PDB file of C-alpha atoms in Angstrom:
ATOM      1  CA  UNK N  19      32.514 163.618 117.951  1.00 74.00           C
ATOM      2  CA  UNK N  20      34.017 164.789 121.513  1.00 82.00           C
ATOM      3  CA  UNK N  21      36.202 167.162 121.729  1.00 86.00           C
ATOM      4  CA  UNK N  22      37.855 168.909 124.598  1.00 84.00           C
ATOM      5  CA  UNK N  23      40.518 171.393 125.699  1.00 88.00           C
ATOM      6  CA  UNK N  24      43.437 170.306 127.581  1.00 86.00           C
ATOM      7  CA  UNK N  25      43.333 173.799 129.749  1.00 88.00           C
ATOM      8  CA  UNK N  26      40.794 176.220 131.024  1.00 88.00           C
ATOM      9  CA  UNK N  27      42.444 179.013 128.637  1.00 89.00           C
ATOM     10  CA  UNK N  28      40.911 179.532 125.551  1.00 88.00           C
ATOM     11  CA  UNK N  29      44.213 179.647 123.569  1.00 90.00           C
ATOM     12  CA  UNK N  30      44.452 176.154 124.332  1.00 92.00           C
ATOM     13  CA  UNK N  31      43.310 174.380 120.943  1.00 92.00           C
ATOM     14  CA  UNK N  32      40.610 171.961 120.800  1.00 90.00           C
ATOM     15  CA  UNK N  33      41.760 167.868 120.707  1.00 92.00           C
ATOM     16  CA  UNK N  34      39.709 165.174 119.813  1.00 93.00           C
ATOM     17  CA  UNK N  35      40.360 161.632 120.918  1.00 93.00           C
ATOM     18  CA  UNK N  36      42.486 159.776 117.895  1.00 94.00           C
ATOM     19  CA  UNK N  37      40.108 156.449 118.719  1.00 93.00           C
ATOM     20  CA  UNK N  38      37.204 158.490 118.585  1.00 92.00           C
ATOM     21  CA  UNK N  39      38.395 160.217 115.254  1.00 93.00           C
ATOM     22  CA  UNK N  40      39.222 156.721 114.160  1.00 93.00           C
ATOM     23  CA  UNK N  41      35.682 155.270 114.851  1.00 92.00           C
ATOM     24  CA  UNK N  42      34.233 158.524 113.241  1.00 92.00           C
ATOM     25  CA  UNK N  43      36.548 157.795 109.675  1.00 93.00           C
ATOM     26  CA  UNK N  44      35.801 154.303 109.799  1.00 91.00           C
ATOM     27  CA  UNK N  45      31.828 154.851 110.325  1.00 92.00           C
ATOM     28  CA  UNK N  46      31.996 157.707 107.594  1.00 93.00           C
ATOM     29  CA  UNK N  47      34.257 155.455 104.993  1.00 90.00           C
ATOM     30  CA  UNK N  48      31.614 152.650 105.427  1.00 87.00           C
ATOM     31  CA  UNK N  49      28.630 154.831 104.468  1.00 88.00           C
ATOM     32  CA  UNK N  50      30.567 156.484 101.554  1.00 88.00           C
ATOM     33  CA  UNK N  51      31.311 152.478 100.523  1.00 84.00           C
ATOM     34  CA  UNK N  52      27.505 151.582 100.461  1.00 83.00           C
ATOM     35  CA  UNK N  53      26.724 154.501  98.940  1.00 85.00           C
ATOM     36  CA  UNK N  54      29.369 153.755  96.102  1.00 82.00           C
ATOM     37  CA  UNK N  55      28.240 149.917  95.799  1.00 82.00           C
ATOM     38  CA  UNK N  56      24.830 151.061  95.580  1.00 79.00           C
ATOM     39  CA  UNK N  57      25.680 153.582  92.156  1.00 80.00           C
ATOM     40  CA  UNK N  58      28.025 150.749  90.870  1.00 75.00           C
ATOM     41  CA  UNK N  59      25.894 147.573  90.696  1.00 71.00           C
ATOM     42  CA  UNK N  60      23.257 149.627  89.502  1.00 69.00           C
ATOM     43  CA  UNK N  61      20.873 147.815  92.391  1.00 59.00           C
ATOM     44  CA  UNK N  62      21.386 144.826  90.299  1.00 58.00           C
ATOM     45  CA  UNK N  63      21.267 141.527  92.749  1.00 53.00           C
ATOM     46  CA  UNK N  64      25.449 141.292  92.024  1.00 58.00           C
ATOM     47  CA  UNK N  65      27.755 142.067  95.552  1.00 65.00           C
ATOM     48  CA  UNK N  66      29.856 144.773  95.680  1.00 69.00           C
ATOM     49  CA  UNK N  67      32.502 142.285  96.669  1.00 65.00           C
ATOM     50  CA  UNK N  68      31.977 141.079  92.943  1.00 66.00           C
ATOM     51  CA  UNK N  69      32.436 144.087  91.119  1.00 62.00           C
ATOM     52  CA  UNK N  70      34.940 145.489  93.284  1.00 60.00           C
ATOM     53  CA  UNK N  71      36.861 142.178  92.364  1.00 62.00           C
ATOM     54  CA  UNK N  72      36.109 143.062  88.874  1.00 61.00           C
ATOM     55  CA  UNK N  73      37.172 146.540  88.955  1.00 60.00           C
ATOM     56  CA  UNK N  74      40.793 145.530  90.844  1.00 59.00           C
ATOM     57  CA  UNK N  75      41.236 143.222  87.737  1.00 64.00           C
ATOM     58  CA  UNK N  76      41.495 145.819  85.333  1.00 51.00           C
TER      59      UNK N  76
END
């Protein structure tokens, strides 16, 4: 992920683009959701979509 200083001083803190961190979240979130479906279902032929319904319900 970029990130850049807004000053040639090196007090000046680091920033990082808040659509850039956004992209980053949403990329990591997705992988962490596969992951999850994947220990959930068990690799059983059943969507995530499903079970997720499923868990909600309870």
């Amino acid at each position: 992920m970029p990130a850049y200083r807004a000053g040639d001083s090196q007090k000046v803190p680091w920033l990082v683009s808040a659509v850039d961190l956004a992209r980053y979240l949403d990329k990591r979130r997705a992988e962490a959701h596969e992951m999850w479906c994947k220990v959930i279902t068990d690799k059983k032929p059943q969507t995530c979509a499903n079970v997720y319904k499923q868990l909600s319900r309870s």
